[in-house]
mmCIF file of C-alpha atoms and ligand atoms in Angstrom:
data_model
loop_
_atom_site.group_PDB
_atom_site.id
_atom_site.type_symbol
_atom_site.label_atom_id
_atom_site.label_comp_id
_atom_site.label_asym_id
_atom_site.label_seq_id
_atom_site.Cartn_x
_atom_site.Cartn_y
_atom_site.Cartn_z
ATOM 1 C CA MET A 1 -21.193 -12.103 -16.870
ATOM 2 C CA LYS A 2 -17.943 -13.776 -14.825
ATOM 3 C CA ILE A 3 -16.305 -13.956 -10.998
ATOM 4 C CA ASP A 4 -13.123 -12.923 -10.536
ATOM 5 C CA ILE A 5 -12.610 -15.392 -8.405
ATOM 6 C CA LYS A 6 -8.895 -14.622 -6.869
ATOM 7 C CA SER A 7 -11.314 -11.979 -4.806
ATOM 8 C CA MET A 8 -12.216 -14.838 -3.114
ATOM 9 C CA LEU A 9 -11.558 -15.934 0.482
ATOM 10 C CA PRO A 10 -11.752 -20.292 0.678
ATOM 11 C CA GLU A 11 -15.029 -19.739 2.750
ATOM 12 C CA GLU A 12 -16.705 -17.124 -0.554
ATOM 13 C CA LEU A 13 -15.423 -19.757 -2.275
ATOM 14 C CA GLU A 14 -16.975 -23.207 -0.328
ATOM 15 C CA ALA A 15 -20.250 -21.131 -0.607
ATOM 16 C CA SER A 16 -19.792 -20.567 -5.249
ATOM 17 C CA PHE A 17 -19.089 -24.345 -5.231
ATOM 18 C CA SER A 18 -21.760 -26.058 -3.946
ATOM 19 C CA GLU A 19 -23.743 -23.942 -6.229
ATOM 20 C CA ILE A 20 -22.686 -26.642 -9.104
ATOM 21 C CA ARG A 21 -22.336 -29.141 -6.085
ATOM 22 C CA GLU A 22 -18.937 -29.529 -5.677
ATOM 23 C CA PRO A 23 -17.879 -30.299 -2.969
ATOM 24 C CA LYS A 24 -16.018 -28.171 -0.218
ATOM 25 C CA TYR A 25 -12.560 -29.260 -0.533
ATOM 26 C CA ARG A 26 -12.098 -28.144 -4.499
ATOM 27 C CA ALA A 27 -12.371 -23.983 -2.768
ATOM 28 C CA LYS A 28 -9.431 -25.055 -0.821
ATOM 29 C CA GLN A 29 -7.465 -26.725 -3.877
ATOM 30 C CA VAL A 30 -8.555 -24.296 -5.935
ATOM 31 C CA PHE A 31 -7.375 -21.441 -3.472
ATOM 32 C CA THR A 32 -3.947 -23.467 -2.958
ATOM 33 C CA TRP A 33 -3.388 -22.872 -7.132
ATOM 34 C CA LEU A 34 -4.739 -18.840 -7.166
ATOM 35 C CA GLY A 35 -2.035 -18.433 -4.561
ATOM 36 C CA LYS A 36 1.225 -20.237 -5.734
ATOM 37 C CA GLY A 37 -0.136 -18.421 -9.135
ATOM 38 C CA ALA A 38 -1.803 -20.158 -11.446
ATOM 39 C CA VAL A 39 -2.489 -17.861 -15.083
ATOM 40 C CA SER A 40 -5.672 -20.786 -15.811
ATOM 41 C CA PHE A 41 -7.895 -23.812 -15.440
ATOM 42 C CA ASP A 42 -5.866 -26.435 -17.231
ATOM 43 C CA GLU A 43 -2.917 -26.090 -15.325
ATOM 44 C CA MET A 44 -4.728 -27.523 -11.783
ATOM 45 C CA SER A 45 -4.142 -31.524 -12.422
ATOM 46 C CA ASN A 46 -5.824 -32.637 -9.105
ATOM 47 C CA LEU A 47 -9.543 -31.923 -10.693
ATOM 48 C CA PRO A 48 -11.416 -32.848 -12.945
ATOM 49 C CA LYS A 49 -11.451 -31.769 -16.526
ATOM 50 C CA SER A 50 -14.704 -31.216 -16.065
ATOM 51 C CA LEU A 51 -14.587 -29.482 -13.073
ATOM 52 C CA ARG A 52 -11.511 -27.178 -14.599
ATOM 53 C CA ASN A 53 -14.147 -27.245 -18.843
ATOM 54 C CA THR A 54 -17.360 -26.155 -15.703
ATOM 55 C CA LEU A 55 -14.378 -23.568 -13.472
ATOM 56 C CA ASN A 56 -14.137 -21.912 -17.004
ATOM 57 C CA GLU A 57 -17.054 -20.911 -17.780
ATOM 58 C CA ARG A 58 -17.983 -19.813 -14.237
ATOM 59 C CA TYR A 59 -14.696 -17.276 -13.294
ATOM 60 C CA TYR A 60 -12.525 -15.472 -14.073
ATOM 61 C CA ILE A 61 -8.069 -15.634 -13.126
ATOM 62 C CA THR A 62 -6.319 -11.453 -13.521
ATOM 63 C CA VAL A 63 -2.933 -12.238 -14.835
ATOM 64 C CA PRO A 64 -1.055 -8.959 -14.537
ATOM 65 C CA LYS A 65 1.035 -8.402 -17.980
ATOM 66 C CA VAL A 66 4.596 -6.955 -17.067
ATOM 67 C CA ILE A 67 4.732 -3.227 -19.302
ATOM 68 C CA ARG A 68 7.957 -2.857 -17.718
ATOM 69 C CA LYS A 69 11.014 -3.616 -15.442
ATOM 70 C CA GLN A 70 13.776 -1.732 -14.170
ATOM 71 C CA VAL A 71 16.061 -2.897 -11.892
ATOM 72 C CA SER A 72 18.431 0.391 -10.254
ATOM 73 C CA LYS A 73 21.982 -0.310 -9.759
ATOM 74 C CA ILE A 74 23.169 1.512 -7.382
ATOM 75 C CA ASP A 75 20.816 -0.844 -4.909
ATOM 76 C CA GLY A 76 18.771 -4.093 -6.665
ATOM 77 C CA THR A 77 15.417 -2.358 -6.051
ATOM 78 C CA ILE A 78 12.959 -3.471 -8.179
ATOM 79 C CA LYS A 79 10.337 -1.592 -9.585
ATOM 80 C CA TYR A 80 7.062 -3.294 -11.877
ATOM 81 C CA LEU A 81 5.098 -1.069 -14.189
ATOM 82 C CA TRP A 82 1.672 -3.128 -14.709
ATOM 83 C CA GLU A 83 -0.871 -3.811 -17.973
ATOM 84 C CA LEU A 84 -4.418 -4.452 -16.270
ATOM 85 C CA SER A 85 -7.339 -6.573 -17.576
ATOM 86 C CA ASP A 86 -9.214 -3.346 -18.918
ATOM 87 C CA GLY A 87 -5.802 -1.471 -19.433
ATOM 88 C CA ASN A 88 -4.918 0.394 -16.332
ATOM 89 C CA ALA A 89 -1.663 0.744 -15.234
ATOM 90 C CA VAL A 90 -0.544 0.515 -11.669
ATOM 91 C CA GLU A 91 3.457 -0.063 -10.309
ATOM 92 C CA THR A 92 4.850 -1.668 -7.318
ATOM 93 C CA VAL A 93 8.239 -1.640 -5.846
ATOM 94 C CA VAL A 94 10.340 -4.841 -4.937
ATOM 95 C CA MET A 95 13.034 -3.463 -2.373
ATOM 96 C CA THR A 96 15.555 -6.114 -0.518
ATOM 97 C CA TYR A 97 17.341 -5.637 2.849
ATOM 98 C CA ARG A 98 19.340 -8.122 4.573
ATOM 99 C CA HIS A 99 16.157 -9.375 7.356
ATOM 100 C CA GLY A 100 13.932 -9.453 4.369
ATOM 101 C CA ASN A 101 12.599 -8.463 1.473
ATOM 102 C CA THR A 102 9.631 -5.441 1.488
ATOM 103 C CA VAL A 103 7.399 -5.427 -1.606
ATOM 104 C CA CYS A 104 5.702 -2.341 -1.550
ATOM 105 C CA ILE A 105 1.719 -1.848 -3.990
ATOM 106 C CA SER A 106 -0.237 0.416 -5.060
ATOM 107 C CA THR A 107 -4.279 -0.035 -4.164
ATOM 108 C CA GLN A 108 -5.698 2.440 -6.990
ATOM 109 C CA VAL A 109 -5.824 3.764 -9.888
ATOM 110 C CA GLY A 110 -4.746 7.350 -9.812
ATOM 111 C CA CYS A 111 -5.827 9.229 -6.338
ATOM 112 C CA ARG A 112 -8.375 11.861 -4.893
ATOM 113 C CA GLN A 113 -6.746 13.432 -1.857
ATOM 114 C CA GLY A 114 -4.308 15.252 -4.021
ATOM 115 C CA CYS A 115 -1.817 16.224 -2.042
ATOM 116 C CA ALA A 116 0.203 19.086 -3.300
ATOM 117 C CA PHE A 117 4.222 17.195 -2.771
ATOM 118 C CA CYS A 118 2.984 13.755 -4.697
ATOM 119 C CA ALA A 119 3.175 12.578 -7.860
ATOM 120 C CA SER A 120 0.621 9.838 -8.088
ATOM 121 C CA THR A 121 -2.239 12.271 -7.010
ATOM 122 C CA ILE A 122 -1.615 14.143 -10.575
ATOM 123 C CA GLY A 123 -4.861 13.223 -12.599
ATOM 124 C CA GLY A 124 -6.901 12.353 -9.735
ATOM 125 C CA LEU A 125 -8.412 8.799 -9.470
ATOM 126 C CA VAL A 126 -8.814 6.595 -11.662
ATOM 127 C CA ARG A 127 -10.583 3.218 -9.847
ATOM 128 C CA ASN A 128 -10.162 1.263 -7.359
ATOM 129 C CA LEU A 129 -8.232 -1.936 -6.889
ATOM 130 C CA GLU A 130 -9.769 -5.243 -6.711
ATOM 131 C CA PRO A 131 -8.482 -7.421 -3.996
ATOM 132 C CA SER A 132 -6.921 -9.598 -7.154
ATOM 133 C CA GLU A 133 -5.912 -6.527 -8.203
ATOM 134 C CA MET A 134 -3.450 -6.218 -5.287
ATOM 135 C CA LEU A 135 -2.447 -10.051 -3.922
ATOM 136 C CA ASP A 136 -0.939 -9.961 -7.866
ATOM 137 C CA GLU A 137 1.112 -6.652 -7.198
ATOM 138 C CA VAL A 138 1.977 -9.472 -4.331
ATOM 139 C CA LEU A 139 2.513 -13.369 -5.898
ATOM 140 C CA PHE A 140 3.698 -11.414 -9.837
ATOM 141 C CA SER A 141 6.474 -9.369 -8.592
ATOM 142 C CA GLN A 142 8.033 -12.198 -5.602
ATOM 143 C CA ILE A 143 7.555 -14.241 -9.461
ATOM 144 C CA ASP A 144 8.791 -13.057 -11.940
ATOM 145 C CA SER A 145 12.044 -11.667 -9.231
ATOM 146 C CA GLY A 146 11.872 -14.908 -8.533
ATOM 147 C CA LEU A 147 12.464 -12.642 -4.933
ATOM 148 C CA ASP A 148 10.714 -14.542 -1.324
ATOM 149 C CA ILE A 149 8.426 -11.696 -0.383
ATOM 150 C CA SER A 150 8.319 -11.806 3.541
ATOM 151 C CA ASN A 151 6.850 -7.772 4.229
ATOM 152 C CA ILE A 152 4.469 -5.910 2.729
ATOM 153 C CA VAL A 153 3.597 -2.158 2.373
ATOM 154 C CA LEU A 154 -0.096 -0.171 1.580
ATOM 155 C CA MET A 155 2.596 3.218 0.202
ATOM 156 C CA GLY A 156 2.048 2.198 -3.001
ATOM 157 C CA ILE A 157 -0.065 4.623 -5.704
ATOM 158 C CA GLY A 158 -3.294 5.609 -4.024
ATOM 159 C CA GLU A 159 -5.978 5.856 -0.289
ATOM 160 C CA PRO A 160 -6.157 2.998 1.028
ATOM 161 C CA LEU A 161 -8.126 3.565 3.049
ATOM 162 C CA ASP A 162 -10.190 5.307 0.108
ATOM 163 C CA ASN A 163 -10.441 2.211 -0.955
ATOM 164 C CA PHE A 164 -11.965 0.038 2.234
ATOM 165 C CA ASP A 165 -13.592 -2.917 1.601
ATOM 166 C CA ASN A 166 -11.151 -4.290 -1.397
ATOM 167 C CA VAL A 167 -8.392 -3.511 0.870
ATOM 168 C CA VAL A 168 -9.888 -5.002 3.717
ATOM 169 C CA LYS A 169 -10.596 -8.181 1.367
ATOM 170 C CA PHE A 170 -6.457 -8.196 0.128
ATOM 171 C CA LEU A 171 -5.504 -8.470 3.372
ATOM 172 C CA LYS A 172 -7.152 -11.405 4.382
ATOM 173 C CA LEU A 173 -6.014 -13.344 0.669
ATOM 174 C CA VAL A 174 -2.684 -12.401 1.435
ATOM 175 C CA ASN A 175 -2.585 -13.617 4.974
ATOM 176 C CA HIS A 176 -4.240 -16.592 4.901
ATOM 177 C CA PRO A 177 -2.834 -19.995 5.410
ATOM 178 C CA ASP A 178 -3.483 -21.669 2.142
ATOM 179 C CA GLY A 179 -2.634 -18.351 0.631
ATOM 180 C CA LEU A 180 0.725 -16.825 0.329
ATOM 181 C CA ASN A 181 0.265 -16.761 4.187
ATOM 182 C CA ILE A 182 2.036 -13.166 5.228
ATOM 183 C CA GLY A 183 1.416 -12.324 8.687
ATOM 184 C CA MET A 184 -0.144 -9.119 9.689
ATOM 185 C CA ARG A 185 2.388 -8.134 11.808
ATOM 186 C CA HIS A 186 4.686 -8.352 8.531
ATOM 187 C CA ILE A 187 2.223 -5.485 6.626
ATOM 188 C CA SER A 188 2.368 -1.202 6.879
ATOM 189 C CA LEU A 189 -0.049 0.228 6.102
ATOM 190 C CA SER A 190 -0.235 4.332 5.401
ATOM 191 C CA THR A 191 -3.123 6.029 5.285
ATOM 192 C CA CYS A 192 -2.883 10.703 4.198
ATOM 193 C CA GLY A 193 -5.269 10.333 7.493
ATOM 194 C CA LEU A 194 -8.828 9.173 7.272
ATOM 195 C CA THR A 195 -10.043 9.936 10.314
ATOM 196 C CA GLU A 196 -14.272 8.001 9.924
ATOM 197 C CA LYS A 197 -12.008 5.402 8.370
ATOM 198 C CA ILE A 198 -8.929 4.774 10.724
ATOM 199 C CA ASP A 199 -11.874 4.118 13.330
ATOM 200 C CA LYS A 200 -13.248 1.463 11.231
ATOM 201 C CA LEU A 201 -10.222 -0.007 10.868
ATOM 202 C CA ALA A 202 -8.710 -0.127 14.800
ATOM 203 C CA GLN A 203 -12.781 -2.110 15.160
ATOM 204 C CA LEU A 204 -10.820 -4.753 12.966
ATOM 205 C CA ASN A 205 -8.136 -4.862 15.184
ATOM 206 C CA LEU A 206 -5.221 -6.947 12.494
ATOM 207 C CA GLN A 207 -2.796 -5.621 14.080
ATOM 208 C CA LEU A 208 -0.597 -4.926 11.065
ATOM 209 C CA THR A 209 1.183 -0.555 11.848
ATOM 210 C CA LEU A 210 -0.144 1.784 10.643
ATOM 211 C CA SER A 211 2.143 5.064 8.923
ATOM 212 C CA ILE A 212 0.335 8.276 8.814
ATOM 213 C CA SER A 213 1.739 10.189 6.668
ATOM 214 C CA LEU A 214 1.686 13.931 8.888
ATOM 215 C CA HIS A 215 3.837 15.867 6.821
ATOM 216 C CA ALA A 216 2.813 19.282 9.569
ATOM 217 C CA PRO A 217 1.367 19.311 13.114
ATOM 218 C CA ASP A 218 -0.517 22.122 12.853
ATOM 219 C CA ASP A 219 -3.485 23.246 10.383
ATOM 220 C CA GLU A 220 -2.508 26.085 8.930
ATOM 221 C CA THR A 221 0.418 23.888 7.560
ATOM 222 C CA ARG A 222 -1.553 21.120 6.771
ATOM 223 C CA THR A 223 -3.746 22.450 5.095
ATOM 224 C CA LYS A 224 -2.062 24.207 2.611
ATOM 225 C CA ILE A 225 -0.509 20.635 1.492
ATOM 226 C CA MET A 226 -2.465 18.278 1.893
ATOM 227 C CA PRO A 227 -6.199 19.056 1.292
ATOM 228 C CA VAL A 228 -8.002 15.722 3.287
ATOM 229 C CA ASN A 229 -7.154 17.506 6.064
ATOM 230 C CA ARG A 230 -10.312 20.639 5.829
ATOM 231 C CA GLY A 231 -12.596 19.703 7.589
ATOM 232 C CA ARG A 232 -10.203 17.828 9.359
ATOM 233 C CA GLY A 233 -7.723 18.685 10.847
ATOM 234 C CA VAL A 234 -4.748 18.098 12.809
ATOM 235 C CA ASP A 235 -6.398 16.837 16.398
ATOM 236 C CA GLU A 236 -8.957 15.020 15.271
ATOM 237 C CA LEU A 237 -6.948 12.986 13.347
ATOM 238 C CA ILE A 238 -4.699 12.712 16.861
ATOM 239 C CA ALA A 239 -7.765 11.578 18.506
ATOM 240 C CA ALA A 240 -8.521 9.114 15.678
ATOM 241 C CA CYS A 241 -4.370 6.959 16.051
ATOM 242 C CA LYS A 242 -5.360 6.954 19.935
ATOM 243 C CA ARG A 243 -8.190 5.605 20.040
ATOM 244 C CA TYR A 244 -6.098 3.493 17.293
ATOM 245 C CA TYR A 245 -3.405 2.507 19.454
ATOM 246 C CA GLU A 246 -5.650 1.537 22.371
ATOM 247 C CA ARG A 247 -7.705 -0.928 20.621
ATOM 248 C CA THR A 248 -5.120 -2.436 19.425
ATOM 249 C CA GLY A 249 -1.946 -1.541 20.681
ATOM 250 C CA ARG A 250 0.045 -1.756 17.802
ATOM 251 C CA ARG A 251 2.531 1.681 17.988
ATOM 252 C CA ILE A 252 1.395 4.221 15.254
ATOM 253 C CA SER A 253 4.719 5.481 13.012
ATOM 254 C CA PHE A 254 4.025 9.479 11.282
ATOM 255 C CA GLU A 255 5.867 10.141 8.357
ATOM 256 C CA TYR A 256 7.092 13.052 7.543
ATOM 257 C CA ALA A 257 8.700 14.299 4.719
ATOM 258 C CA MET A 258 11.108 17.525 5.108
ATOM 259 C CA ILE A 259 9.919 20.576 2.672
ATOM 260 C CA ASP A 260 11.702 22.988 2.809
ATOM 261 C CA GLY A 261 10.347 26.605 3.817
ATOM 262 C CA VAL A 262 7.387 24.482 4.160
ATOM 263 C CA ASN A 263 7.222 22.566 7.717
ATOM 264 C CA ASP A 264 10.602 21.582 8.632
ATOM 265 C CA THR A 265 11.154 25.011 11.263
ATOM 266 C CA PRO A 266 11.672 24.817 15.086
ATOM 267 C CA PHE A 267 8.464 25.316 15.596
ATOM 268 C CA HIS A 268 7.449 22.416 13.824
ATOM 269 C CA ALA A 269 9.540 20.498 14.989
ATOM 270 C CA ARG A 270 8.405 21.207 18.652
ATOM 271 C CA LEU A 271 4.841 20.671 17.790
ATOM 272 C CA LEU A 272 5.588 17.798 16.074
ATOM 273 C CA ALA A 273 7.110 15.980 18.892
ATOM 274 C CA GLU A 274 4.149 17.235 21.286
ATOM 275 C CA LYS A 275 1.581 15.172 19.102
ATOM 276 C CA ALA A 276 3.787 11.876 18.792
ATOM 277 C CA LYS A 277 4.356 12.150 22.244
ATOM 278 C CA GLU A 278 -0.276 12.682 22.291
ATOM 279 C CA ALA A 279 -0.154 9.241 20.148
ATOM 280 C CA GLY A 280 2.269 7.664 21.659
ATOM 281 C CA ALA A 281 3.914 7.289 18.134
ATOM 282 C CA HIS A 282 7.254 6.812 16.764
ATOM 283 C CA VAL A 283 8.737 9.117 13.709
ATOM 284 C CA ASN A 284 9.922 8.429 10.237
ATOM 285 C CA LEU A 285 11.408 11.440 8.382
ATOM 286 C CA ILE A 286 11.231 11.385 4.583
ATOM 287 C CA PRO A 287 13.540 13.562 2.861
ATOM 288 C CA LEU A 288 11.247 14.770 -0.113
ATOM 289 C CA ASN A 289 11.349 12.935 -3.223
ATOM 290 C CA TYR A 290 11.738 15.114 -6.316
ATOM 291 C CA VAL A 291 8.930 15.220 -8.244
ATOM 292 C CA GLU A 292 9.321 17.217 -11.869
ATOM 293 C CA GLU A 293 5.632 18.527 -11.482
ATOM 294 C CA ARG A 294 5.979 19.805 -8.333
ATOM 295 C CA LYS A 295 7.137 23.449 -6.846
ATOM 296 C CA PHE A 296 8.942 21.657 -3.555
ATOM 297 C CA LYS A 297 12.300 21.328 -2.500
ATOM 298 C CA PRO A 298 13.760 18.836 -0.227
ATOM 299 C CA SER A 299 15.154 20.608 3.261
ATOM 300 C CA SER A 300 18.690 21.527 3.563
ATOM 301 C CA ARG A 301 21.026 18.594 5.818
ATOM 302 C CA GLU A 302 20.876 21.291 8.079
ATOM 303 C CA ASN A 303 17.421 22.061 8.866
ATOM 304 C CA LEU A 304 16.595 17.778 8.929
ATOM 305 C CA GLU A 305 20.314 17.755 11.278
ATOM 306 C CA LYS A 306 18.899 20.196 13.569
ATOM 307 C CA PHE A 307 15.046 18.656 12.968
ATOM 308 C CA VAL A 308 16.065 15.278 14.245
ATOM 309 C CA LYS A 309 17.433 16.697 17.314
ATOM 310 C CA ILE A 310 14.347 19.007 18.862
ATOM 311 C CA LEU A 311 13.084 15.511 18.302
ATOM 312 C CA GLU A 312 14.820 13.447 19.980
ATOM 313 C CA ASN A 313 16.007 16.361 22.527
ATOM 314 C CA CYS A 314 12.170 15.815 23.461
ATOM 315 C CA GLY A 315 11.957 11.933 23.986
ATOM 316 C CA VAL A 316 10.011 11.309 20.320
ATOM 317 C CA ASN A 317 11.086 7.726 18.574
ATOM 318 C CA THR A 318 12.828 8.451 15.172
ATOM 319 C CA THR A 319 14.104 7.469 12.565
ATOM 320 C CA VAL A 320 15.385 9.430 8.589
ATOM 321 C CA ARG A 321 14.473 7.254 5.977
ATOM 322 C CA ARG A 322 16.815 5.631 3.788
ATOM 323 C CA LYS A 323 15.915 6.378 -0.305
ATOM 324 C CA LEU A 324 16.387 3.236 -2.501
ATOM 325 C CA GLY A 325 15.913 2.862 -5.984
ATOM 326 C CA GLY A 326 16.648 7.036 -6.951
ATOM 327 C CA ASP A 327 17.871 6.240 -10.697
ATOM 328 C CA VAL A 328 13.937 4.724 -10.939
ATOM 329 C CA ASP A 329 12.276 7.126 -9.781
ATOM 330 C CA ALA A 330 10.632 4.228 -7.294
ATOM 331 C CA SER A 331 10.786 6.541 -4.013
ATOM 332 C CA CYS A 332 7.931 7.887 -2.159
ATOM 333 C CA GLY A 333 5.505 9.721 -3.643
ATOM 334 C CA GLN A 334 6.823 8.987 -6.991
ATOM 335 C CA LEU A 335 4.292 6.687 -8.799
ATOM 336 C CA ARG A 336 2.518 7.770 -11.026
ATOM 337 C CA ARG A 337 -0.062 6.264 -13.010
ATOM 338 C CA ARG A 338 0.929 6.770 -16.845
ATOM 339 C CA ALA A 339 -1.328 5.666 -19.247
ATOM 340 C CA ALA A 340 0.386 1.923 -21.193
ATOM 341 C CA LYS A 341 0.548 3.211 -23.684
ATOM 342 C CA THR A 342 3.112 6.069 -23.225
ATOM 343 C CA THR A 343 4.690 3.909 -21.469
ATOM 344 C CA ALA A 344 4.582 1.104 -23.505
ATOM 345 C CA GLU A 345 6.841 3.325 -25.991
ATOM 346 C CA ASN A 346 8.916 5.164 -23.467
HETATM 347 N N1 LIG B 401 -2.256 7.483 0.174
HETATM 348 C C1 LIG B 401 -1.495 6.891 1.268
HETATM 349 C C2 LIG B 401 -0.412 5.378 0.838
HETATM 350 C C3 LIG B 401 0.883 6.480 -0.839
HETATM 351 S S1 LIG B 401 1.789 5.644 0.418
HETATM 352 C C4 LIG B 401 -0.702 7.788 2.537
HETATM 353 O O1 LIG B 401 -0.652 8.945 1.563
HETATM 354 O O2 LIG B 401 -0.018 8.078 3.389
HETATM 355 C C5 LIG B 401 3.359 7.372 -0.464
HETATM 356 C C6 LIG B 401 4.113 7.588 0.878
HETATM 357 O O3 LIG B 401 4.926 9.120 0.101
HETATM 358 C C7 LIG B 401 3.493 9.353 2.036
HETATM 359 O O4 LIG B 401 3.808 8.896 2.892
HETATM 360 C C8 LIG B 401 3.724 9.697 1.324
HETATM 361 O O5 LIG B 401 2.986 11.565 1.963
HETATM 362 C C9 LIG B 401 4.690 10.269 0.379
HETATM 363 N N2 LIG B 401 5.410 11.149 -0.497
HETATM 364 C C10 LIG B 401 4.243 11.821 -1.789
HETATM 365 N N3 LIG B 401 4.871 12.031 -2.306
HETATM 366 C C11 LIG B 401 6.190 12.496 -1.495
HETATM 367 C C12 LIG B 401 7.501 12.458 -1.234
HETATM 368 N N4 LIG B 401 7.608 13.304 -3.016
HETATM 369 N N5 LIG B 401 8.845 12.535 -1.199
HETATM 370 C C13 LIG B 401 8.813 12.600 -0.566
HETATM 371 N N6 LIG B 401 7.162 11.690 0.280
HETATM 372 C C14 LIG B 401 6.016 11.318 -0.522
#
């Protein structure tokens, strides 16, 4: 069995290379090549030929294939569908802003959280992504688009905290000074609220931005649309957010998709304001995106405006998310796994 070399940190490479009696500096050379998007050992021209052959026998380099690339005519947002080495497919979105380019990556093939409004969970979880595969989403989006990526959001397909160890390894890889060197403060991780994993993440004190997909401030509404709320509850989640903030000093952000007649009444706004203040959180309202298979509708503009006013009157820091990539179905919650085969036919 060959080893997935792009999932290894330099110190792990050093340890692995010592087994084949290679000096430490070779690990740094190989790590640097991989961070530049090398697709074979043969192109690593500063390594002796004999070493390149040995590496070829012991390790493999993951290389995703672009199955489909769509570019929004409205705002230039790019959506990639990649084929992974086992034939599975995931999506990555590149958003261009004046202050820099952001890549939105998937962390799993599918998702098992079952949120009622989200397309990514239809069909359940297929498998976790490896650290190398998440790194490839950033690396090859950058190479293919020619855009410098300065920010990463873990807000694509999958629940990042449900793939905890691989996600943390990916964060260390992408943050490494000899690799892509993207600062933790330029990375946001979004979770549906696995409280025990939020505590585990807090212990690592990574300085990234944590977003919580709250979507409802009361148990009755939240349990209806987010099965993860069962057995945990909103208060347990808010308590975990407070602990996270205390431990890391990093302010949390609440994601809140406005769903017509479900979570958009003044009652919800007032209770949300209370919870946000308790957790010291900022609120990011998202107009619900239309998903064909789901029965939900976005809130009216009038309800959205009323909702914002209540939050602001309560002194809560609130933003309304701008919609990007609308014409290529690249907006929040619209990414979903499709068999590589069916999509290639489209
Ligand atoms: N599983 C993680 C990461 C996904 S991030 C999480 O739940 O946070 C994707 C974000 O888009 C989440 O906040 C999710 O709740 C939200 N979302 C899902 N479906 C949506 C839809 N139809 N419209 C707007 N936002 C949606």
